[in-house]
Amino acid sequence: MNTWWRRIFLSLVAVLGIILVYTFIYQWGMMVYEDDPQSYAHAIQVVIESLTTAGFGGDAPWESTEMNLLIVAMNLTGVLLVFLALPLLVVPLFQQALQDRPPELTDLSNHVIICSYTPRADVLRTELEAANVPYVFVDDDPDTVVELTHDGIEAIVGDPEQEETLRAANIDFARALVADVDDETNATVILSAKQLRDDLRVVSVVEDDDVASYHRYAGADEVVRPRRVLGRSLAKKATTSIFAEFQDTIQLGDKVAITELLIQGDSDIAGQTIAESGIRDRMGVTVIGAWFNGEFVPVPRPDQRIDENTILLVTGGRDDITELKARTISRATNHRDRVIVGGYGIVGRNAAELLTSGGISCTVVETAAGDGIDIVGSVTDEEILQTAAVSDSRAVILALDDDTTTIFATLVVKQLAPDVEVIARANETENIRKLYQAGAEYVLALSTVTGRMLTSVLLEDEEILTPETQFELIRTTAPGLVGRSLGESDVRARTGCTVIAAERDDELLTDLGPEFTVREGDTLIVAGSDETVNQFISFAC
């Protein structure tokens, strides 16, 4: 709208300039050609009457040809201004008003209703799109709905607590509803949805663990708690090299495991290429993906170098992976068992509780005093970090609720203690890369965890096994691959994912070669990044 106000202002200035110029010419003409001097106020009146073709007052008729021509020119100018105003201002304003009016209903069916829109919903949106599941956002902010609509995203405006709004979202033909506003509002949304359709599957996202039971009582079929999962995941990442029980390896049967490994400085394989490290030849472990500076590379080349802070996604026998893990840990920092937690919200609290329960020394830094807070201050303050003995710590977990603050805190920590690992929470996936550039060793976004947990609940034929890791491991059917071998399908080259195992007739098959052919009823276990897994779903499902 700023563009329109500027256009209107400039138009008014131009019209005022025309009036003033004609007024001066009219005064001069009446004095020279009619010998009838006029006041400036009277001249303005005549000019405005002529431009608007409303009349000519007491001066008409004029005797001189020059003055009559001047009046004709003013008349034509007024008509021209009217014709210019219509296409340049009036019509576009009406069109803009119609375009910017947010939709108030949808005709989708078999869709997911998402109340409301937040940036963390983007991961869920992309997962649903990959699975060809329609969805509609319901939000009470008209500007948000207009922006989503302009981006081609289905959305309607309205209060999701009101039954009328849910009817406009076509709740009678929906497959599920996600309540993701806030803990109190979600409870009302659940009640309204169940009042309209008792059989509708309702999933609620809670921030505070204590309210989960209230949401279930209100009628929620599933309650997901992503902040709790995220906090515990960050704690596990910060303690991987301290206690084996915190290592988050995913075991598939008795023979195959999958995990992600952070390469620490001064470790045995840091600085080597994948081929030189002997990961596959000597240890029998397969690298199925890697994050280099926060960018996922599926099927990395043997000559790619494993630098400090590279994250490898590997699969193999559990004993082999345990051996490889030992070679990724820096001996210089292995003895440290102190962890600093910056931020004591729900994420930070869960991280601190898991650390404490594992016997790990934990120092909590928060801006406000309270139970569980060890140091009051900002984790972006150098003096506060020095008081927390950051240089003698194993890692710093940044569980802050603002990505900008988290990025700045990462820079401060790395300036003071370059060898200390930074394990960071991000709210939006677009800031993950920035945190890696700032020096963080491991980043996990709340939007990623939330989206994966919701997807696993909403999609019957897809189960996400790792909502709390940077890689995604799913169990899914693949009707598009039935009757085709893995070699023929060329899944890794086409999607960047790796088929780790297959479930067939209650049996887990882990030794899958290129000749393995997918049968009707098979369930595949597939690993990759969020983006590559979505490509696999679109390709195979």
Coordinates of C-alpha atoms in Angstrom, one line a residue:
M1 CA 0.0 0.0 0.0
N2 CA 3.0 2.4 0.4
T3 CA 3.4 2.4 -3.4
W4 CA -0.3 3.4 -3.8
W5 CA -0.1 6.2 -1.3
R6 CA 3.1 7.5 -3.0
R7 CA 1.3 7.4 -6.4
I8 CA -1.7 9.2 -5.0
F9 CA 0.5 11.9 -3.4
L10 CA 2.4 12.5 -6.6
S11 CA -0.9 12.7 -8.5
L12 CA -2.3 15.3 -6.1
V13 CA 1.0 17.4 -6.4
A14 CA 0.7 17.3 -10.2
V15 CA -2.9 18.4 -10.2
L16 CA -2.1 21.2 -7.7
G17 CA 0.7 22.3 -10.0
I18 CA -1.6 22.4 -13.0
I19 CA -4.2 24.5 -11.1
L20 CA -1.5 27.0 -10.0
V21 CA -0.1 27.4 -13.5
Y22 CA -3.5 27.9 -15.1
T23 CA -4.4 30.4 -12.3
F24 CA -1.4 32.5 -13.1
I25 CA -2.1 32.3 -16.9
Y26 CA -5.8 33.2 -16.4
Q27 CA -5.0 36.3 -14.2
W28 CA -2.5 37.5 -16.8
G29 CA -4.9 36.8 -19.7
M30 CA -7.8 38.6 -18.2
M31 CA -5.6 41.6 -17.5
V32 CA -4.0 41.7 -21.0
Y33 CA -6.7 40.5 -23.4
E34 CA -9.9 41.4 -21.5
D35 CA -8.7 44.4 -19.6
D36 CA -10.4 43.0 -16.5
P37 CA -8.0 42.3 -13.7
Q38 CA -9.1 39.5 -11.3
S39 CA -8.1 38.5 -7.8
Y40 CA -6.0 35.3 -7.3
A41 CA -8.8 33.7 -5.3
H42 CA -11.4 34.4 -8.1
A43 CA -8.9 33.1 -10.7
I44 CA -8.5 29.8 -8.8
Q45 CA -12.3 29.4 -8.7
V46 CA -12.6 29.9 -12.4
V47 CA -9.8 27.5 -13.2
I48 CA -11.3 24.7 -10.9
E49 CA -14.7 25.2 -12.5
S50 CA -13.2 24.9 -16.0
L51 CA -11.1 21.8 -15.1
T52 CA -14.0 20.1 -13.6
T53 CA -16.4 21.4 -16.4
A54 CA -18.7 22.5 -13.6
G55 CA -19.3 26.0 -15.1
F56 CA -17.5 29.2 -15.8
G57 CA -18.9 31.7 -13.2
G58 CA -19.6 35.4 -14.0
D59 CA -16.6 35.9 -16.3
A60 CA -18.2 34.2 -19.3
P61 CA -18.4 34.8 -22.1
W62 CA -14.9 36.0 -23.0
E63 CA -14.5 38.4 -25.9
S64 CA -10.9 37.6 -26.9
T65 CA -9.9 34.6 -29.0
E66 CA -6.9 34.0 -26.7
M67 CA -9.0 33.6 -23.5
N68 CA -11.6 31.3 -25.2
L69 CA -8.7 29.1 -26.4
L70 CA -7.3 29.1 -22.8
I71 CA -10.7 28.0 -21.4
V72 CA -10.9 25.2 -24.1
A73 CA -7.4 24.1 -23.0
M74 CA -8.5 24.0 -19.4
N75 CA -11.6 22.0 -20.2
L76 CA -9.6 19.4 -22.2
T77 CA -7.1 19.2 -19.4
G78 CA -9.8 18.4 -16.9
V79 CA -11.3 15.7 -19.1
L80 CA -7.8 14.2 -19.7
L81 CA -7.2 14.1 -16.0
V82 CA -10.4 12.2 -15.4
F83 CA -9.6 9.6 -18.1
L84 CA -6.0 9.2 -16.7
A85 CA -7.2 8.8 -13.1
L86 CA -9.5 5.9 -14.0
P87 CA -6.9 3.5 -15.4
L88 CA -3.9 4.7 -13.3
L89 CA -5.5 5.0 -9.9
V90 CA -9.2 4.1 -9.5
V91 CA -9.3 0.8 -11.4
P92 CA -6.0 -0.5 -10.0
L93 CA -7.1 0.4 -6.5
F94 CA -10.3 -1.6 -6.9
Q95 CA -8.4 -4.5 -8.4
Q96 CA -5.8 -4.4 -5.6
A97 CA -8.5 -4.3 -3.0
L98 CA -10.2 -7.4 -4.6
Q99 CA -6.9 -9.2 -4.9
D100 CA -5.8 -8.5 -1.3
R101 CA -9.0 -9.7 0.2
P102 CA -8.1 -13.0 1.9
P103 CA -10.1 -16.1 1.1
E104 CA -12.6 -17.1 3.8
L105 CA -13.4 -20.7 2.7
T106 CA -12.1 -23.6 0.8
D107 CA -13.6 -26.5 -1.1
L108 CA -10.7 -29.0 -0.5
S109 CA -11.6 -32.5 0.6
N110 CA -9.6 -35.3 2.3
H111 CA -7.3 -32.6 3.4
V112 CA -5.4 -31.6 6.6
I113 CA -6.6 -28.4 8.4
I114 CA -3.6 -26.6 10.0
C115 CA -4.4 -24.0 12.7
S116 CA -2.6 -21.7 12.4
Y117 CA 0.4 -20.7 10.2
T118 CA 3.9 -20.3 11.7
P119 CA 7.3 -20.7 10.0
R120 CA 7.8 -24.1 11.7
A121 CA 4.8 -25.3 9.7
D122 CA 6.8 -25.2 6.5
V123 CA 8.5 -28.5 7.1
L124 CA 5.0 -30.1 7.6
R125 CA 3.8 -28.4 4.5
T126 CA 6.6 -29.8 2.3
E127 CA 6.1 -33.3 3.8
L128 CA 2.4 -33.2 2.9
E129 CA 3.1 -31.9 -0.6
A130 CA 5.6 -34.7 -1.2
A131 CA 3.0 -37.2 -0.2
N132 CA 0.3 -35.4 -2.4
V133 CA -1.9 -34.7 0.7
P134 CA -3.9 -31.5 0.4
Y135 CA -3.9 -29.0 3.3
V136 CA -5.2 -25.6 4.2
F137 CA -3.9 -23.1 6.8
V138 CA -6.4 -21.3 9.0
D139 CA -5.1 -18.0 10.4
D140 CA -6.7 -15.0 11.9
D141 CA -4.2 -12.6 10.4
P142 CA -5.5 -11.3 6.9
D143 CA -2.0 -10.2 5.8
T144 CA -0.6 -13.6 6.5
V145 CA -3.3 -15.3 4.6
V146 CA -2.9 -13.0 1.6
E147 CA 0.8 -13.6 1.6
L148 CA 0.3 -17.3 1.7
T149 CA -2.3 -17.1 -1.1
H150 CA 0.1 -15.1 -3.3
D151 CA 2.7 -17.8 -2.8
G152 CA 0.3 -20.4 -4.1
I153 CA -0.4 -21.9 -0.6
E154 CA -4.0 -22.8 0.3
A155 CA -5.1 -20.6 3.3
I156 CA -8.2 -19.0 4.7
V157 CA -8.7 -16.2 7.2
G158 CA -10.7 -16.8 10.4
D159 CA -10.6 -17.6 14.1
P160 CA -9.8 -21.3 14.3
E161 CA -11.5 -21.4 17.7
Q162 CA -14.9 -20.6 16.0
E163 CA -17.0 -23.4 14.6
E164 CA -18.0 -21.2 11.7
T165 CA -14.4 -20.9 10.6
L166 CA -13.8 -24.7 10.8
R167 CA -17.0 -25.2 8.7
A168 CA -15.5 -22.7 6.1
A169 CA -12.3 -24.9 6.2
N170 CA -14.6 -27.8 5.0
I171 CA -14.1 -29.8 8.2
D172 CA -16.9 -32.2 7.2
F173 CA -14.6 -33.6 4.5
A174 CA -11.2 -33.2 6.2
R175 CA -9.0 -36.1 7.0
A176 CA -7.3 -34.5 10.1
L177 CA -6.8 -31.2 12.0
V178 CA -3.6 -29.9 13.5
A179 CA -3.9 -27.4 16.4
D180 CA -0.7 -25.4 16.5
V181 CA -1.5 -21.9 17.9
D182 CA -0.7 -21.9 21.6
D183 CA -1.4 -24.2 24.5
E184 CA -4.6 -22.4 25.7
T185 CA -6.0 -21.7 22.2
N186 CA -5.3 -25.2 21.0
A187 CA -7.6 -26.6 23.7
T188 CA -10.5 -24.5 22.4
V189 CA -9.7 -25.5 18.8
I190 CA -9.8 -29.1 19.8
L191 CA -13.2 -28.7 21.5
S192 CA -14.7 -26.9 18.5
A193 CA -13.4 -29.5 16.1
K194 CA -14.7 -32.4 18.1
Q195 CA -18.0 -30.7 18.5
L196 CA -18.4 -30.6 14.7
R197 CA -16.9 -34.0 14.0
D198 CA -16.3 -36.4 16.8
D199 CA -14.6 -38.9 14.3
L200 CA -12.0 -36.4 13.0
R201 CA -8.4 -37.1 13.8
V202 CA -7.1 -34.1 15.8
V203 CA -3.4 -33.6 16.6
S204 CA -2.2 -31.0 19.0
V205 CA 1.2 -29.4 19.4
V206 CA 2.0 -28.4 23.0
E207 CA 4.8 -26.3 24.3
D208 CA 4.4 -27.0 28.0
D209 CA 4.5 -30.7 28.9
D210 CA 2.1 -30.2 31.8
V211 CA -0.8 -29.2 29.5
A212 CA -0.7 -32.4 27.4
S213 CA -3.2 -34.2 29.6
Y214 CA -5.7 -31.3 29.2
H215 CA -5.5 -31.5 25.5
R216 CA -6.2 -35.2 25.6
Y217 CA -9.1 -34.6 27.9
A218 CA -10.4 -32.0 25.4
G219 CA -10.4 -34.7 22.7
A220 CA -7.0 -34.6 21.0
D221 CA -6.2 -38.0 19.5
E222 CA -2.5 -37.3 19.5
V223 CA -0.4 -34.8 21.4
V224 CA 3.2 -34.0 20.1
R225 CA 5.8 -32.3 22.3
P226 CA 8.6 -31.2 19.9
R227 CA 10.3 -28.9 22.4
R228 CA 10.8 -31.7 24.8
V229 CA 12.2 -34.0 22.0
L230 CA 14.4 -31.2 20.7
G231 CA 15.9 -30.4 24.1
R232 CA 16.8 -34.0 24.8
S233 CA 18.3 -34.4 21.3
L234 CA 20.6 -31.4 21.8
A235 CA 21.7 -32.9 25.1
K236 CA 22.5 -36.2 23.5
K237 CA 24.6 -34.5 20.8
A238 CA 26.6 -32.5 23.4
T239 CA 27.4 -35.7 25.3
T240 CA 28.1 -38.2 22.5
S241 CA 31.8 -38.5 23.3
I242 CA 31.3 -38.7 27.1
F243 CA 29.0 -41.6 27.8
A244 CA 28.1 -44.4 25.4
E245 CA 24.5 -44.5 26.6
F246 CA 23.8 -41.1 25.1
Q247 CA 24.9 -42.2 21.6
D248 CA 21.8 -42.1 19.4
T249 CA 22.4 -44.9 17.0
I250 CA 19.3 -46.4 15.4
Q251 CA 19.5 -50.1 15.4
L252 CA 17.7 -52.0 12.6
G253 CA 17.6 -55.7 13.6
D254 CA 20.7 -57.4 14.9
K255 CA 23.1 -56.6 12.0
V256 CA 22.5 -53.0 10.8
A257 CA 22.6 -49.6 12.5
I258 CA 22.5 -46.1 11.3
T259 CA 23.8 -42.9 12.9
E260 CA 25.3 -39.5 12.2
L261 CA 28.8 -38.7 13.4
L262 CA 30.3 -35.3 14.0
I263 CA 34.0 -35.2 13.1
Q264 CA 35.9 -33.4 15.8
G265 CA 39.2 -31.6 15.4
D266 CA 42.4 -33.6 16.1
S267 CA 40.4 -36.9 15.6
D268 CA 42.0 -39.8 13.8
I269 CA 40.1 -39.2 10.5
A270 CA 39.9 -35.4 10.4
G271 CA 41.7 -34.1 7.3
Q272 CA 41.5 -37.4 5.4
T273 CA 39.5 -38.2 2.4
I274 CA 36.7 -40.8 2.7
A275 CA 38.9 -43.3 0.9
E276 CA 41.9 -42.6 3.0
S277 CA 40.0 -43.0 6.2
G278 CA 39.3 -46.6 5.5
I279 CA 35.7 -46.3 6.7
R280 CA 34.4 -48.9 4.3
D281 CA 37.5 -51.0 3.5
R282 CA 38.8 -51.5 7.0
M283 CA 35.7 -51.0 9.1
G284 CA 32.9 -52.2 6.8
V285 CA 30.9 -49.0 7.4
T286 CA 29.1 -47.3 4.4
V287 CA 28.9 -43.5 4.2
I288 CA 25.4 -42.8 2.7
G289 CA 25.6 -39.0 3.1
A290 CA 27.4 -36.1 4.7
W291 CA 27.0 -32.5 5.7
F292 CA 29.8 -30.3 4.6
N293 CA 29.4 -26.8 6.2
G294 CA 25.7 -27.4 6.7
E295 CA 25.0 -28.6 3.1
F296 CA 23.9 -32.2 2.6
V297 CA 25.8 -34.2 0.0
P298 CA 24.2 -37.5 -0.9
V299 CA 26.6 -40.3 -1.7
P300 CA 29.8 -38.3 -1.2
R301 CA 32.8 -39.1 -3.5
P302 CA 35.7 -41.2 -2.1
D303 CA 38.0 -38.2 -2.7
Q304 CA 36.0 -35.8 -0.7
R305 CA 37.9 -34.6 2.4
I306 CA 36.5 -35.1 5.9
D307 CA 37.2 -31.8 7.6
E308 CA 36.5 -30.8 11.2
N309 CA 32.8 -30.4 11.9
T310 CA 31.8 -32.6 8.9
I311 CA 28.8 -34.7 9.8
L312 CA 28.8 -38.2 8.3
L313 CA 25.6 -40.3 7.9
V314 CA 26.8 -43.9 8.1
T315 CA 25.3 -47.4 8.2
G316 CA 26.9 -50.7 9.2
G317 CA 27.2 -53.2 12.0
R318 CA 26.9 -51.7 15.5
D319 CA 30.4 -52.8 16.6
D320 CA 31.9 -51.3 13.4
I321 CA 30.1 -48.0 14.0
T322 CA 31.3 -48.0 17.6
E323 CA 34.8 -48.3 16.4
L324 CA 34.3 -45.5 13.9
K325 CA 32.9 -43.3 16.5
A326 CA 36.0 -43.6 18.6
R327 CA 38.0 -42.4 15.6
T328 CA 35.8 -39.3 15.2
I329 CA 36.4 -37.9 18.7
S330 CA 39.2 -35.5 19.6
R331 CA 41.4 -36.8 22.3
A332 CA 42.3 -33.3 23.3
T333 CA 38.8 -32.6 24.6
N334 CA 37.6 -36.0 25.5
H335 CA 38.2 -35.6 29.2
R336 CA 35.9 -32.6 29.6
D337 CA 32.5 -33.4 30.9
R338 CA 31.0 -29.9 31.6
V339 CA 28.2 -28.5 29.4
I340 CA 26.8 -25.0 29.4
V341 CA 23.1 -24.6 28.6
G342 CA 22.1 -21.2 27.3
G343 CA 18.4 -20.5 27.8
Y344 CA 16.1 -22.3 30.2
G345 CA 12.8 -22.4 28.4
I346 CA 11.2 -25.8 27.6
V347 CA 14.0 -26.8 25.3
G348 CA 16.8 -25.8 27.6
R349 CA 15.1 -27.3 30.7
N350 CA 14.7 -30.7 29.0
A351 CA 18.3 -30.6 27.9
A352 CA 19.5 -29.7 31.4
E353 CA 17.4 -32.4 33.0
L354 CA 18.8 -35.1 30.7
L355 CA 22.4 -34.0 31.3
T356 CA 21.9 -34.0 35.1
S357 CA 20.2 -37.4 35.1
G358 CA 23.2 -38.7 33.3
G359 CA 25.6 -37.4 35.9
I360 CA 27.0 -34.7 33.6
S361 CA 28.0 -31.3 35.1
C362 CA 25.6 -28.7 33.7
T363 CA 25.7 -24.9 34.1
V364 CA 22.5 -23.1 33.1
V365 CA 22.7 -19.5 31.9
E366 CA 19.5 -17.5 31.7
T367 CA 18.6 -13.8 31.7
A368 CA 16.2 -14.0 34.6
A369 CA 16.7 -15.7 38.0
G370 CA 14.7 -18.8 38.9
D371 CA 14.9 -22.4 40.0
G372 CA 17.5 -24.3 38.1
I373 CA 19.3 -21.2 37.0
D374 CA 23.0 -21.1 37.9
I375 CA 24.1 -17.9 36.3
V376 CA 21.9 -14.9 35.6
G377 CA 22.8 -13.1 32.4
S378 CA 23.0 -13.3 28.6
V379 CA 24.9 -16.1 27.0
T380 CA 26.0 -13.4 24.4
D381 CA 27.9 -11.6 27.2
E382 CA 31.7 -12.5 27.2
E383 CA 31.9 -11.9 31.0
I384 CA 29.0 -14.2 31.7
L385 CA 30.6 -17.0 29.5
Q386 CA 33.9 -16.5 31.3
T387 CA 32.1 -16.8 34.7
A388 CA 30.5 -20.0 33.4
A389 CA 34.1 -21.3 32.5
V390 CA 33.3 -21.7 28.9
S391 CA 36.9 -22.5 28.0
D392 CA 36.9 -25.6 30.4
S393 CA 33.6 -26.9 29.0
R394 CA 32.9 -29.8 26.7
A395 CA 30.1 -28.0 24.8
V396 CA 27.6 -25.1 24.9
I397 CA 24.0 -25.9 24.1
L398 CA 22.2 -22.8 22.8
A399 CA 18.5 -23.3 23.5
L400 CA 17.4 -19.8 22.9
D401 CA 14.0 -18.8 21.4
D402 CA 15.4 -16.2 18.9
D403 CA 17.6 -17.3 16.0
T404 CA 19.3 -13.9 15.7
T405 CA 20.5 -14.1 19.3
T406 CA 21.6 -17.7 18.8
I407 CA 23.7 -16.8 15.8
F408 CA 25.3 -13.9 17.7
A409 CA 25.9 -16.2 20.8
T410 CA 27.6 -18.7 18.5
L411 CA 30.0 -16.1 17.3
V412 CA 30.8 -15.0 20.8
V413 CA 31.4 -18.5 22.1
K414 CA 33.7 -19.3 19.1
Q415 CA 35.7 -16.1 19.7
L416 CA 36.3 -17.0 23.4
A417 CA 36.7 -20.8 23.1
P418 CA 37.2 -22.0 19.6
D419 CA 37.6 -25.7 20.7
V420 CA 34.3 -25.8 22.5
E421 CA 31.5 -27.4 20.6
V422 CA 28.3 -25.3 20.0
I423 CA 25.1 -27.4 19.8
A424 CA 22.4 -25.0 18.7
R425 CA 18.6 -24.9 18.4
A426 CA 17.1 -23.0 15.4
N427 CA 13.5 -22.0 15.0
E428 CA 13.5 -21.8 11.2
T429 CA 15.3 -24.1 8.8
E430 CA 16.5 -21.2 6.7
N431 CA 18.8 -20.1 9.6
I432 CA 20.5 -23.5 10.0
R433 CA 23.1 -22.6 7.3
K434 CA 23.8 -19.3 9.0
L435 CA 24.5 -21.0 12.3
Y436 CA 27.0 -23.4 10.7
Q437 CA 28.7 -20.5 9.0
A438 CA 28.9 -18.8 12.5
G439 CA 30.8 -21.9 13.8
A440 CA 28.2 -24.2 15.3
E441 CA 29.1 -27.9 15.1
Y442 CA 25.5 -29.2 15.2
V443 CA 22.2 -27.5 14.5
L444 CA 18.6 -28.8 14.8
A445 CA 15.5 -26.8 14.0
L446 CA 12.3 -26.8 16.0
S447 CA 10.4 -26.7 12.7
T448 CA 12.1 -29.9 11.6
V449 CA 11.3 -31.8 14.7
T450 CA 7.7 -30.5 14.7
G451 CA 7.1 -31.2 11.1
R452 CA 8.5 -34.7 11.3
M453 CA 6.5 -35.6 14.4
L454 CA 3.3 -34.3 12.8
T455 CA 3.9 -36.1 9.5
S456 CA 4.5 -39.4 11.2
V457 CA 1.2 -39.1 13.0
L458 CA -0.8 -37.8 10.0
L459 CA 0.4 -40.1 7.2
E460 CA -0.6 -43.7 7.8
D461 CA 1.8 -45.1 5.2
E462 CA 4.9 -43.2 6.4
E463 CA 6.6 -43.4 9.8
I464 CA 9.5 -41.1 10.6
L465 CA 11.9 -43.0 12.9
T466 CA 14.2 -40.1 13.7
P467 CA 12.3 -36.8 14.4
E468 CA 15.2 -35.7 16.6
T469 CA 18.2 -35.9 14.3
Q470 CA 19.6 -33.9 11.4
F471 CA 19.0 -36.9 9.1
E472 CA 15.6 -38.4 8.4
L473 CA 14.9 -42.1 8.6
I474 CA 11.5 -43.3 7.5
R475 CA 9.5 -46.5 7.2
T476 CA 7.3 -46.3 4.2
T477 CA 5.6 -48.2 1.4
A478 CA 6.8 -47.6 -2.2
P479 CA 4.1 -48.6 -4.6
G480 CA 5.9 -46.9 -7.5
L481 CA 8.9 -49.3 -7.1
V482 CA 6.9 -52.6 -6.9
G483 CA 8.3 -55.1 -9.4
R484 CA 11.5 -53.1 -9.9
S485 CA 15.0 -53.8 -8.5
L486 CA 16.9 -51.1 -6.6
G487 CA 19.5 -51.2 -9.4
E488 CA 16.9 -50.6 -12.0
S489 CA 15.2 -47.9 -10.0
D490 CA 18.6 -46.2 -9.3
V491 CA 17.1 -44.6 -6.1
R492 CA 20.3 -43.1 -4.8
A493 CA 21.2 -41.3 -8.0
R494 CA 17.6 -40.1 -8.6
T495 CA 16.7 -39.0 -5.1
G496 CA 19.9 -38.9 -3.0
C497 CA 18.4 -41.4 -0.5
T498 CA 19.6 -44.8 0.5
V499 CA 17.3 -47.8 1.0
I500 CA 18.8 -49.3 4.3
A501 CA 16.5 -52.2 4.8
A502 CA 13.1 -53.7 3.9
E503 CA 10.4 -55.4 5.9
R504 CA 8.8 -58.4 4.2
D505 CA 6.4 -60.9 5.8
D506 CA 7.5 -59.9 9.4
E507 CA 11.2 -60.3 8.4
L508 CA 13.7 -57.5 8.3
L509 CA 16.0 -57.7 5.3
T510 CA 19.2 -55.7 5.7
D511 CA 21.6 -57.1 3.0
L512 CA 20.0 -55.3 0.0
G513 CA 22.0 -55.3 -3.2
P514 CA 21.2 -53.7 -6.6
E515 CA 19.3 -56.9 -7.5
F516 CA 16.8 -56.6 -4.6
T517 CA 13.3 -56.3 -6.1
V518 CA 10.5 -54.6 -4.3
R519 CA 7.4 -56.7 -3.9
E520 CA 3.8 -55.8 -3.1
G521 CA 3.4 -55.3 0.7
D522 CA 7.1 -54.5 1.3
T523 CA 7.9 -51.7 3.7
L524 CA 11.2 -49.9 3.0
I525 CA 13.4 -48.1 5.5
V526 CA 15.0 -45.1 3.8
A527 CA 17.6 -42.6 5.0
G528 CA 18.6 -39.1 3.8
S529 CA 18.1 -35.5 4.4
D530 CA 14.6 -34.0 4.6
E531 CA 14.8 -32.7 1.0
T532 CA 16.1 -36.0 -0.4
V533 CA 13.5 -38.1 1.5
N534 CA 10.7 -35.9 0.2
Q535 CA 12.2 -36.5 -3.3
F536 CA 12.0 -40.2 -2.6
I537 CA 8.4 -40.1 -1.5
S538 CA 7.4 -38.2 -4.6
F539 CA 9.4 -40.6 -6.8
A540 CA 8.4 -43.9 -5.2
C541 CA 5.0 -43.3 -3.6

